[in-house]
């Protein structure tokens, strides 16, 4: 009989949350994030260094014997909640989760895992951000010990020091980013930019089999993305409630109008339900119990809640919510981009139906 999932936060997890929130308050204020999206350097490498080297958070999933912290997906989920609340432009999900999980599945990763765990190097799995766990992904050609081909939609590819590239011989290869041509793509979410990676005879070091590594990495990415979406939804709901308490119309707080109360109550119920789904996915990734089902459930639900929360924030902030200076647009763009990251809600619903033997009509 399966043990019941633990959806509550421990004291250690709450302490971690407080520490990460304090750091992001100092490094990722809304005005600073907006300014970065307008620059040629969208990634906040100072914040990344503080998270990775200062707090050791890049190595949470890596065993201590391999240079990491030996923590679990539950702690990573708490970090991602806070990164979602701040829409932090750091490659945490892509390097500390997805690339790290791919390396953990490979026996021949060498010292690369320790480099990622310490934050000395940033890794990116060269699979399009839109690919769902278990779905087909594009590979490059392996010929004479070198790699040839083009891959698109690589999240945080421009920030990576090392690319983990799947090839047509079934292998996963580590490629130094300087040996590739990495070109930024036009991205809706400017805080998690996409890139095109082109390889023209780049040397690669074989790490292991690509298929199980990519499947493991994308499953963890999808499951923990729900925690980022939770943080995003929670921030937008909290800020919208705060604004509606202060904003007055007809000499009374706007939040006192019954119609708006109903909208916020419905949104609160959705966010609470998302919290349960996201925590369940993080717990399942930690314990290995019904992981595929928990991840599919979380991702089937998370996108609509995050997008709804961000849309309500833009609308209920009125005129100011439509401005570039207010951060609401950052959250809406991240929510929209996350809704197709690591598979759409529809793809996860289809996966869930297969997992529970529910036949299509």
mmCIF file of N, CA and C in Angstrom, residues 22-158:
data_model
loop_
_atom_site.group_PDB
_atom_site.id
_atom_site.type_symbol
_atom_site.label_atom_id
_atom_site.label_comp_id
_atom_site.label_asym_id
_atom_site.label_seq_id
_atom_site.Cartn_x
_atom_site.Cartn_y
_atom_site.Cartn_z
ATOM 1 N N UNK A 22 14.318 36.607 0.844
ATOM 2 C CA UNK A 22 15.148 37.754 1.217
ATOM 3 C C UNK A 22 16.176 38.061 0.137
ATOM 4 N N UNK A 23 16.815 36.998 -0.379
ATOM 5 C CA UNK A 23 17.836 37.194 -1.410
ATOM 6 C C UNK A 23 17.215 37.800 -2.672
ATOM 7 N N UNK A 24 16.057 37.288 -3.074
ATOM 8 C CA UNK A 24 15.423 37.785 -4.293
ATOM 9 C C UNK A 24 14.878 39.195 -4.108
ATOM 10 N N UNK A 25 14.483 39.546 -2.897
ATOM 11 C CA UNK A 25 14.052 40.920 -2.618
ATOM 12 C C UNK A 25 15.191 41.891 -2.894
ATOM 13 N N UNK A 26 16.411 41.458 -2.554
ATOM 14 C CA UNK A 26 17.587 42.306 -2.775
ATOM 15 C C UNK A 26 18.012 42.336 -4.239
ATOM 16 N N UNK A 27 17.871 41.195 -4.943
ATOM 17 C CA UNK A 27 18.436 41.076 -6.280
ATOM 18 C C UNK A 27 17.435 41.241 -7.423
ATOM 19 N N UNK A 28 16.174 40.848 -7.205
ATOM 20 C CA UNK A 28 15.219 40.762 -8.315
ATOM 21 C C UNK A 28 13.994 41.639 -8.093
ATOM 22 N N UNK A 29 14.194 42.915 -7.847
ATOM 23 C CA UNK A 29 13.057 43.813 -7.757
ATOM 24 C C UNK A 29 12.447 43.959 -9.145
ATOM 25 N N UNK A 30 11.162 44.280 -9.183
ATOM 26 C CA UNK A 30 10.428 44.295 -10.455
ATOM 27 C C UNK A 30 11.046 45.258 -11.470
ATOM 28 N N UNK A 31 11.416 46.442 -11.014
ATOM 29 C CA UNK A 31 11.986 47.428 -11.933
ATOM 30 C C UNK A 31 13.288 46.916 -12.548
ATOM 31 N N UNK A 32 14.086 46.226 -11.727
ATOM 32 C CA UNK A 32 15.346 45.675 -12.229
ATOM 33 C C UNK A 32 15.131 44.569 -13.240
ATOM 34 N N UNK A 33 14.126 43.715 -13.002
ATOM 35 C CA UNK A 33 13.831 42.629 -13.942
ATOM 36 C C UNK A 33 13.336 43.195 -15.264
ATOM 37 N N UNK A 34 12.461 44.208 -15.200
ATOM 38 C CA UNK A 34 11.953 44.839 -16.423
ATOM 39 C C UNK A 34 13.103 45.476 -17.207
ATOM 40 N N UNK A 35 14.006 46.135 -16.496
ATOM 41 C CA UNK A 35 15.153 46.763 -17.165
ATOM 42 C C UNK A 35 16.015 45.720 -17.861
ATOM 43 N N UNK A 36 16.155 44.564 -17.249
ATOM 44 C CA UNK A 36 16.966 43.502 -17.860
ATOM 45 C C UNK A 36 16.344 43.003 -19.161
ATOM 46 N N UNK A 37 15.012 42.913 -19.176
ATOM 47 C CA UNK A 37 14.351 42.422 -20.398
ATOM 48 C C UNK A 37 14.563 43.370 -21.576
ATOM 49 N N UNK A 38 14.899 44.615 -21.275
ATOM 50 C CA UNK A 38 15.127 45.606 -22.332
ATOM 51 C C UNK A 38 16.587 45.670 -22.750
ATOM 52 N N UNK A 39 17.437 44.891 -22.095
ATOM 53 C CA UNK A 39 18.878 44.944 -22.356
ATOM 54 C C UNK A 39 19.311 43.729 -23.178
ATOM 55 N N UNK A 40 20.593 43.683 -23.473
ATOM 56 C CA UNK A 40 21.164 42.535 -24.190
ATOM 57 C C UNK A 40 21.575 41.422 -23.234
ATOM 58 N N UNK A 41 21.348 41.628 -21.936
ATOM 59 C CA UNK A 41 21.734 40.630 -20.936
ATOM 60 C C UNK A 41 20.541 40.321 -20.037
ATOM 61 N N UNK A 42 19.573 39.541 -20.547
ATOM 62 C CA UNK A 42 18.352 39.284 -19.770
ATOM 63 C C UNK A 42 18.570 38.454 -18.512
ATOM 64 N N UNK A 43 19.617 37.632 -18.488
ATOM 65 C CA UNK A 43 19.863 36.805 -17.306
ATOM 66 C C UNK A 43 20.557 37.613 -16.209
ATOM 67 N N UNK A 44 20.093 37.441 -14.982
ATOM 68 C CA UNK A 44 20.694 38.111 -13.830
ATOM 69 C C UNK A 44 21.736 37.172 -13.227
ATOM 70 N N UNK A 45 22.962 37.273 -13.730
ATOM 71 C CA UNK A 45 24.008 36.351 -13.295
ATOM 72 C C UNK A 45 24.479 36.642 -11.875
ATOM 73 N N UNK A 46 24.266 37.868 -11.391
ATOM 74 C CA UNK A 46 24.611 38.173 -9.998
ATOM 75 C C UNK A 46 23.661 37.442 -9.055
ATOM 76 N N UNK A 47 22.376 37.438 -9.382
ATOM 77 C CA UNK A 47 21.402 36.699 -8.576
ATOM 78 C C UNK A 47 21.671 35.211 -8.658
ATOM 79 N N UNK A 48 22.022 34.735 -9.859
ATOM 80 C CA UNK A 48 22.343 33.312 -10.020
ATOM 81 C C UNK A 48 23.545 32.926 -9.160
ATOM 82 N N UNK A 49 24.568 33.771 -9.158
ATOM 83 C CA UNK A 49 25.764 33.481 -8.357
ATOM 84 C C UNK A 49 25.422 33.443 -6.874
ATOM 85 N N UNK A 50 24.566 34.354 -6.432
ATOM 86 C CA UNK A 50 24.165 34.371 -5.024
ATOM 87 C C UNK A 50 23.387 33.110 -4.658
ATOM 88 N N UNK A 51 22.511 32.666 -5.561
ATOM 89 C CA UNK A 51 21.733 31.450 -5.314
ATOM 90 C C UNK A 51 22.616 30.202 -5.364
ATOM 91 N N UNK A 52 23.457 30.130 -6.399
ATOM 92 C CA UNK A 52 24.220 28.907 -6.657
ATOM 93 C C UNK A 52 25.455 28.792 -5.769
ATOM 94 N N UNK A 53 26.268 29.833 -5.763
ATOM 95 C CA UNK A 53 27.509 29.780 -4.997
ATOM 96 C C UNK A 53 27.302 30.227 -3.552
ATOM 97 N N UNK A 54 26.526 31.288 -3.381
ATOM 98 C CA UNK A 54 26.331 31.815 -2.028
ATOM 99 C C UNK A 54 25.503 30.915 -1.136
ATOM 100 N N UNK A 55 24.402 30.367 -1.682
ATOM 101 C CA UNK A 55 23.500 29.543 -0.886
ATOM 102 C C UNK A 55 23.594 28.054 -1.216
ATOM 103 N N UNK A 56 24.311 27.702 -2.262
ATOM 104 C CA UNK A 56 24.469 26.287 -2.612
ATOM 105 C C UNK A 56 23.226 25.638 -3.174
ATOM 106 N N UNK A 57 22.315 26.433 -3.740
ATOM 107 C CA UNK A 57 21.025 25.888 -4.157
ATOM 108 C C UNK A 57 21.071 25.187 -5.507
ATOM 109 N N UNK A 58 22.117 25.410 -6.291
ATOM 110 C CA UNK A 58 22.202 24.740 -7.589
ATOM 111 C C UNK A 58 22.456 23.245 -7.430
ATOM 112 N N UNK A 59 22.953 22.844 -6.266
ATOM 113 C CA UNK A 59 23.292 21.435 -6.061
ATOM 114 C C UNK A 59 22.339 20.681 -5.156
ATOM 115 N N UNK A 60 21.117 21.187 -4.989
ATOM 116 C CA UNK A 60 20.179 20.531 -4.068
ATOM 117 C C UNK A 60 19.892 19.092 -4.461
ATOM 118 N N UNK A 61 19.799 18.797 -5.749
ATOM 119 C CA UNK A 61 19.452 17.446 -6.196
ATOM 120 C C UNK A 61 20.659 16.526 -6.329
ATOM 121 N N UNK A 62 21.848 17.080 -6.152
ATOM 122 C CA UNK A 62 23.074 16.300 -6.351
ATOM 123 C C UNK A 62 23.531 15.703 -5.015
ATOM 124 N N UNK A 63 23.816 14.402 -4.977
ATOM 125 C CA UNK A 63 24.303 13.785 -3.732
ATOM 126 C C UNK A 63 25.577 14.464 -3.221
ATOM 127 N N UNK A 64 25.756 14.440 -1.911
ATOM 128 C CA UNK A 64 26.932 15.082 -1.314
ATOM 129 C C UNK A 64 28.227 14.485 -1.854
ATOM 130 N N UNK A 65 28.236 13.176 -2.118
ATOM 131 C CA UNK A 65 29.446 12.513 -2.615
ATOM 132 C C UNK A 65 29.853 13.024 -3.995
ATOM 133 N N UNK A 66 28.914 13.642 -4.706
ATOM 134 C CA UNK A 66 29.202 14.165 -6.038
ATOM 135 C C UNK A 66 29.254 15.688 -6.052
ATOM 136 N N UNK A 67 29.422 16.277 -4.879
ATOM 137 C CA UNK A 67 29.631 17.722 -4.793
ATOM 138 C C UNK A 67 28.394 18.554 -4.568
ATOM 139 N N UNK A 68 27.265 17.911 -4.238
ATOM 140 C CA UNK A 68 26.035 18.658 -4.053
ATOM 141 C C UNK A 68 25.581 18.722 -2.608
ATOM 142 N N UNK A 69 24.310 19.074 -2.413
ATOM 143 C CA UNK A 69 23.748 19.239 -1.068
ATOM 144 C C UNK A 69 23.001 18.001 -0.582
ATOM 145 N N UNK A 70 22.674 17.097 -1.509
ATOM 146 C CA UNK A 70 21.983 15.872 -1.112
ATOM 147 C C UNK A 70 20.581 16.111 -0.578
ATOM 148 N N UNK A 71 19.894 17.124 -1.099
ATOM 149 C CA UNK A 71 18.528 17.407 -0.658
ATOM 150 C C UNK A 71 17.548 16.681 -1.594
ATOM 151 N N UNK A 72 16.296 17.123 -1.619
ATOM 152 C CA UNK A 72 15.281 16.437 -2.418
ATOM 153 C C UNK A 72 14.523 17.425 -3.301
ATOM 154 N N UNK A 73 13.612 16.863 -4.090
ATOM 155 C CA UNK A 73 12.782 17.703 -4.964
ATOM 156 C C UNK A 73 11.851 18.605 -4.166
ATOM 157 N N UNK A 74 11.558 18.258 -2.937
ATOM 158 C CA UNK A 74 10.693 19.100 -2.109
ATOM 159 C C UNK A 74 11.357 20.449 -1.839
ATOM 160 N N UNK A 75 12.632 20.426 -1.503
ATOM 161 C CA UNK A 75 13.347 21.686 -1.267
ATOM 162 C C UNK A 75 13.483 22.490 -2.559
ATOM 163 N N UNK A 76 13.754 21.794 -3.658
ATOM 164 C CA UNK A 76 13.849 22.476 -4.947
ATOM 165 C C UNK A 76 12.523 23.150 -5.287
ATOM 166 N N UNK A 77 11.416 22.476 -4.974
ATOM 167 C CA UNK A 77 10.089 23.038 -5.243
ATOM 168 C C UNK A 77 9.885 24.350 -4.499
ATOM 169 N N UNK A 78 10.357 24.422 -3.263
ATOM 170 C CA UNK A 78 10.226 25.662 -2.479
ATOM 171 C C UNK A 78 11.031 26.786 -3.140
ATOM 172 N N UNK A 79 12.253 26.463 -3.586
ATOM 173 C CA UNK A 79 13.065 27.470 -4.275
ATOM 174 C C UNK A 79 12.345 27.959 -5.529
ATOM 175 N N UNK A 80 11.765 27.031 -6.293
ATOM 176 C CA UNK A 80 11.096 27.414 -7.531
ATOM 177 C C UNK A 80 9.830 28.227 -7.275
ATOM 178 N N UNK A 81 9.147 27.959 -6.169
ATOM 179 C CA UNK A 81 8.001 28.803 -5.809
ATOM 180 C C UNK A 81 8.448 30.257 -5.665
ATOM 181 N N UNK A 82 9.553 30.455 -4.972
ATOM 182 C CA UNK A 82 10.039 31.826 -4.751
ATOM 183 C C UNK A 82 10.567 32.450 -6.036
ATOM 184 N N UNK A 83 11.217 31.650 -6.876
ATOM 185 C CA UNK A 83 11.681 32.181 -8.164
ATOM 186 C C UNK A 83 10.491 32.561 -9.037
ATOM 187 N N UNK A 84 9.399 31.791 -8.952
ATOM 188 C CA UNK A 84 8.184 32.139 -9.685
ATOM 189 C C UNK A 84 7.558 33.421 -9.176
ATOM 190 N N UNK A 85 7.569 33.601 -7.867
ATOM 191 C CA UNK A 85 7.006 34.825 -7.273
ATOM 192 C C UNK A 85 7.763 36.068 -7.747
ATOM 193 N N UNK A 86 9.052 35.915 -7.990
ATOM 194 C CA UNK A 86 9.873 37.061 -8.398
ATOM 195 C C UNK A 86 10.072 37.135 -9.911
ATOM 196 N N UNK A 87 9.554 36.169 -10.667
ATOM 197 C CA UNK A 87 9.841 36.019 -12.096
ATOM 198 C C UNK A 87 11.343 36.213 -12.316
ATOM 199 N N UNK A 88 12.131 35.531 -11.514
ATOM 200 C CA UNK A 88 13.579 35.742 -11.505
ATOM 201 C C UNK A 88 14.212 35.252 -12.811
ATOM 202 N N UNK A 89 14.979 36.109 -13.480
ATOM 203 C CA UNK A 89 15.610 35.713 -14.749
ATOM 204 C C UNK A 89 16.922 34.965 -14.516
ATOM 205 N N UNK A 90 16.819 33.780 -13.909
ATOM 206 C CA UNK A 90 17.991 32.944 -13.628
ATOM 207 C C UNK A 90 17.744 31.551 -14.196
ATOM 208 N N UNK A 91 18.805 30.853 -14.618
ATOM 209 C CA UNK A 91 18.645 29.534 -15.255
ATOM 210 C C UNK A 91 18.540 28.393 -14.246
ATOM 211 N N UNK A 92 17.731 28.575 -13.191
ATOM 212 C CA UNK A 92 17.670 27.561 -12.138
ATOM 213 C C UNK A 92 16.953 26.296 -12.614
ATOM 214 N N UNK A 93 15.770 26.448 -13.174
ATOM 215 C CA UNK A 93 15.018 25.269 -13.608
ATOM 216 C C UNK A 93 15.776 24.519 -14.699
ATOM 217 N N UNK A 94 16.381 25.248 -15.615
ATOM 218 C CA UNK A 94 17.040 24.612 -16.750
ATOM 219 C C UNK A 94 18.372 23.965 -16.378
ATOM 220 N N UNK A 95 19.126 24.579 -15.467
ATOM 221 C CA UNK A 95 20.445 24.041 -15.109
ATOM 222 C C UNK A 95 20.397 23.165 -13.860
ATOM 223 N N UNK A 96 19.843 23.695 -12.762
ATOM 224 C CA UNK A 96 19.873 22.986 -11.481
ATOM 225 C C UNK A 96 18.874 21.836 -11.415
ATOM 226 N N UNK A 97 17.893 21.843 -12.325
ATOM 227 C CA UNK A 97 16.903 20.752 -12.335
ATOM 228 C C UNK A 97 17.047 19.906 -13.589
ATOM 229 N N UNK A 98 16.739 20.470 -14.756
ATOM 230 C CA UNK A 98 16.650 19.663 -15.972
ATOM 231 C C UNK A 98 18.021 19.120 -16.399
ATOM 232 N N UNK A 99 19.018 19.984 -16.554
ATOM 233 C CA UNK A 99 20.349 19.510 -16.952
ATOM 234 C C UNK A 99 20.949 18.600 -15.884
ATOM 235 N N UNK A 100 20.733 18.950 -14.620
ATOM 236 C CA UNK A 100 21.267 18.136 -13.516
ATOM 237 C C UNK A 100 20.637 16.752 -13.500
ATOM 238 N N UNK A 101 19.324 16.672 -13.692
ATOM 239 C CA UNK A 101 18.651 15.369 -13.715
ATOM 240 C C UNK A 101 19.153 14.519 -14.885
ATOM 241 N N UNK A 102 19.396 15.146 -16.031
ATOM 242 C CA UNK A 102 19.936 14.397 -17.172
ATOM 243 C C UNK A 102 21.298 13.820 -16.837
ATOM 244 N N UNK A 103 22.138 14.604 -16.165
ATOM 245 C CA UNK A 103 23.467 14.122 -15.784
ATOM 246 C C UNK A 103 23.392 13.013 -14.733
ATOM 247 N N UNK A 104 22.438 13.134 -13.805
ATOM 248 C CA UNK A 104 22.287 12.100 -12.776
ATOM 249 C C UNK A 104 21.924 10.749 -13.381
ATOM 250 N N UNK A 105 21.342 10.758 -14.583
ATOM 251 C CA UNK A 105 20.990 9.507 -15.258
ATOM 252 C C UNK A 105 22.159 8.922 -16.041
ATOM 253 N N UNK A 106 23.264 9.656 -16.122
ATOM 254 C CA UNK A 106 24.413 9.227 -16.919
ATOM 255 C C UNK A 106 25.557 8.794 -16.013
ATOM 256 N N UNK A 107 26.101 7.633 -16.282
ATOM 257 C CA UNK A 107 27.200 7.114 -15.452
ATOM 258 C C UNK A 107 28.510 7.836 -15.738
ATOM 259 N N UNK A 108 28.683 8.339 -16.974
ATOM 260 C CA UNK A 108 29.977 8.899 -17.381
ATOM 261 C C UNK A 108 29.975 10.419 -17.398
ATOM 262 N N UNK A 109 29.268 11.032 -16.437
ATOM 263 C CA UNK A 109 29.179 12.496 -16.474
ATOM 264 C C UNK A 109 30.458 13.193 -16.026
ATOM 265 N N UNK A 110 31.392 12.456 -15.403
ATOM 266 C CA UNK A 110 32.661 13.049 -14.991
ATOM 267 C C UNK A 110 32.472 14.072 -13.888
ATOM 268 N N UNK A 111 33.215 15.156 -13.956
ATOM 269 C CA UNK A 111 33.104 16.200 -12.933
ATOM 270 C C UNK A 111 32.100 17.271 -13.282
ATOM 271 N N UNK A 112 31.368 17.089 -14.372
ATOM 272 C CA UNK A 112 30.422 18.102 -14.823
ATOM 273 C C UNK A 112 29.303 18.328 -13.812
ATOM 274 N N UNK A 113 28.870 17.245 -13.179
ATOM 275 C CA UNK A 113 27.792 17.360 -12.195
ATOM 276 C C UNK A 113 28.213 18.259 -11.031
ATOM 277 N N UNK A 114 29.438 18.083 -10.569
ATOM 278 C CA UNK A 114 29.930 18.921 -9.478
ATOM 279 C C UNK A 114 30.041 20.384 -9.908
ATOM 280 N N UNK A 115 30.413 20.608 -11.166
ATOM 281 C CA UNK A 115 30.501 21.978 -11.676
ATOM 282 C C UNK A 115 29.133 22.652 -11.683
ATOM 283 N N UNK A 116 28.113 21.904 -12.117
ATOM 284 C CA UNK A 116 26.760 22.453 -12.117
ATOM 285 C C UNK A 116 26.255 22.662 -10.697
ATOM 286 N N UNK A 117 26.574 21.717 -9.807
ATOM 287 C CA UNK A 117 26.116 21.804 -8.417
ATOM 288 C C UNK A 117 26.698 23.010 -7.704
ATOM 289 N N UNK A 118 27.920 23.367 -8.039
ATOM 290 C CA UNK A 118 28.588 24.494 -7.380
ATOM 291 C C UNK A 118 28.217 25.828 -8.020
ATOM 292 N N UNK A 119 27.638 25.763 -9.215
ATOM 293 C CA UNK A 119 27.334 26.992 -9.931
ATOM 294 C C UNK A 119 28.498 27.506 -10.757
ATOM 295 N N UNK A 120 29.617 26.760 -10.776
ATOM 296 C CA UNK A 120 30.768 27.203 -11.574
ATOM 297 C C UNK A 120 30.423 27.225 -13.062
ATOM 298 N N UNK A 121 29.535 26.306 -13.456
ATOM 299 C CA UNK A 121 29.108 26.256 -14.850
ATOM 300 C C UNK A 121 27.585 26.144 -14.895
ATOM 301 N N UNK A 122 27.009 26.641 -15.976
ATOM 302 C CA UNK A 122 25.571 26.555 -16.200
ATOM 303 C C UNK A 122 25.335 25.551 -17.315
ATOM 304 N N UNK A 123 24.418 24.633 -17.096
ATOM 305 C CA UNK A 123 24.116 23.618 -18.093
ATOM 306 C C UNK A 123 22.745 23.831 -18.712
ATOM 307 N N UNK A 124 22.570 23.360 -19.938
ATOM 308 C CA UNK A 124 21.266 23.400 -20.600
ATOM 309 C C UNK A 124 21.094 22.139 -21.422
ATOM 310 N N UNK A 125 19.974 21.478 -21.231
ATOM 311 C CA UNK A 125 19.642 20.323 -22.057
ATOM 312 C C UNK A 125 19.148 20.847 -23.406
ATOM 313 N N UNK A 126 19.798 20.405 -24.482
ATOM 314 C CA UNK A 126 19.478 20.933 -25.809
ATOM 315 C C UNK A 126 18.264 20.213 -26.408
ATOM 316 N N UNK A 127 17.155 20.316 -25.690
ATOM 317 C CA UNK A 127 15.859 19.807 -26.146
ATOM 318 C C UNK A 127 14.892 20.974 -26.048
ATOM 319 N N UNK A 128 14.044 21.152 -27.037
ATOM 320 C CA UNK A 128 13.126 22.287 -27.066
ATOM 321 C C UNK A 128 12.284 22.329 -25.798
ATOM 322 N N UNK A 129 12.063 23.531 -25.283
ATOM 323 C CA UNK A 129 11.321 23.723 -24.036
ATOM 324 C C UNK A 129 9.900 23.162 -24.130
ATOM 325 N N UNK A 130 9.362 23.078 -25.322
ATOM 326 C CA UNK A 130 7.969 22.646 -25.492
ATOM 327 C C UNK A 130 7.778 21.138 -25.436
ATOM 328 N N UNK A 131 8.864 20.365 -25.416
ATOM 329 C CA UNK A 131 8.747 18.899 -25.483
ATOM 330 C C UNK A 131 8.274 18.331 -24.146
ATOM 331 N N UNK A 132 7.257 17.483 -24.204
ATOM 332 C CA UNK A 132 6.714 16.850 -23.000
ATOM 333 C C UNK A 132 7.504 15.590 -22.670
ATOM 334 N N UNK A 133 7.499 15.166 -21.402
ATOM 335 C CA UNK A 133 8.191 13.924 -21.022
ATOM 336 C C UNK A 133 7.671 12.746 -21.836
ATOM 337 N N UNK A 134 8.606 11.956 -22.398
ATOM 338 C CA UNK A 134 8.214 10.786 -23.170
ATOM 339 C C UNK A 134 7.902 11.061 -24.620
ATOM 340 N N UNK A 135 7.871 12.333 -25.030
ATOM 341 C CA UNK A 135 7.576 12.676 -26.417
ATOM 342 C C UNK A 135 8.868 12.736 -27.236
ATOM 343 N N UNK A 136 8.708 12.707 -28.550
ATOM 344 C CA UNK A 136 9.861 12.742 -29.440
ATOM 345 C C UNK A 136 10.548 14.103 -29.378
ATOM 346 N N UNK A 137 11.844 14.094 -29.555
ATOM 347 C CA UNK A 137 12.626 15.329 -29.565
ATOM 348 C C UNK A 137 13.635 15.264 -30.702
ATOM 349 N N UNK A 138 14.088 16.428 -31.118
ATOM 350 C CA UNK A 138 15.001 16.513 -32.252
ATOM 351 C C UNK A 138 16.420 16.156 -31.812
ATOM 352 N N UNK A 139 17.162 15.484 -32.683
ATOM 353 C CA UNK A 139 18.550 15.120 -32.395
ATOM 354 C C UNK A 139 19.456 15.693 -33.480
ATOM 355 N N UNK A 140 20.750 15.720 -33.191
ATOM 356 C CA UNK A 140 21.727 16.148 -34.192
ATOM 357 C C UNK A 140 22.448 14.922 -34.751
ATOM 358 N N UNK A 141 23.209 15.127 -35.807
ATOM 359 C CA UNK A 141 23.923 14.023 -36.462
ATOM 360 C C UNK A 141 25.292 13.843 -35.834
ATOM 361 N N UNK A 142 25.607 12.606 -35.473
ATOM 362 C CA UNK A 142 26.947 12.284 -34.937
ATOM 363 C C UNK A 142 27.755 11.633 -36.049
ATOM 364 N N UNK A 143 28.869 12.255 -36.377
ATOM 365 C CA UNK A 143 29.656 11.783 -37.514
ATOM 366 C C UNK A 143 31.134 12.007 -37.250
ATOM 367 N N UNK A 144 31.895 10.918 -37.203
ATOM 368 C CA UNK A 144 33.341 11.024 -37.028
ATOM 369 C C UNK A 144 33.755 11.688 -35.730
ATOM 370 N N UNK A 145 32.973 11.470 -34.671
ATOM 371 C CA UNK A 145 33.317 12.042 -33.368
ATOM 372 C C UNK A 145 32.890 13.474 -33.179
ATOM 373 N N UNK A 146 32.223 14.055 -34.182
ATOM 374 C CA UNK A 146 31.741 15.439 -34.055
ATOM 375 C C UNK A 146 30.237 15.488 -34.298
ATOM 376 N N UNK A 147 29.628 16.606 -33.903
ATOM 377 C CA UNK A 147 28.174 16.770 -33.966
ATOM 378 C C UNK A 147 27.794 17.846 -34.977
ATOM 379 N N UNK A 148 26.715 17.575 -35.719
ATOM 380 C CA UNK A 148 26.271 18.486 -36.770
ATOM 381 C C UNK A 148 24.753 18.616 -36.709
ATOM 382 N N UNK A 149 24.239 19.853 -36.765
ATOM 383 C CA UNK A 149 22.799 20.033 -36.790
ATOM 384 C C UNK A 149 22.372 21.290 -36.072
ATOM 385 N N UNK A 150 21.058 21.527 -36.094
ATOM 386 C CA UNK A 150 20.494 22.726 -35.478
ATOM 387 C C UNK A 150 19.318 22.346 -34.587
ATOM 388 N N UNK A 151 19.281 22.931 -33.406
ATOM 389 C CA UNK A 151 18.210 22.685 -32.444
ATOM 390 C C UNK A 151 17.619 24.028 -32.036
ATOM 391 N N UNK A 152 16.297 24.092 -31.971
ATOM 392 C CA UNK A 152 15.637 25.368 -31.665
ATOM 393 C C UNK A 152 14.836 25.267 -30.371
ATOM 394 N N UNK A 153 14.503 26.458 -29.827
ATOM 395 C CA UNK A 153 13.665 26.513 -28.628
ATOM 396 C C UNK A 153 14.366 26.050 -27.367
ATOM 397 N N UNK A 154 15.675 26.260 -27.291
ATOM 398 C CA UNK A 154 16.447 25.802 -26.124
ATOM 399 C C UNK A 154 16.396 26.889 -25.041
ATOM 400 N N UNK A 155 15.734 26.594 -23.938
ATOM 401 C CA UNK A 155 15.577 27.578 -22.865
ATOM 402 C C UNK A 155 16.906 27.857 -22.186
ATOM 403 N N UNK A 156 17.193 29.131 -21.986
ATOM 404 C CA UNK A 156 18.412 29.593 -21.321
ATOM 405 C C UNK A 156 19.685 29.125 -22.034
ATOM 406 N N UNK A 157 19.555 28.797 -23.322
ATOM 407 C CA UNK A 157 20.721 28.334 -24.073
ATOM 408 C C UNK A 157 21.824 29.371 -24.144
ATOM 409 N N UNK A 158 21.444 30.655 -24.194
ATOM 410 C CA UNK A 158 22.445 31.717 -24.308
ATOM 411 C C UNK A 158 23.254 31.886 -23.029
#
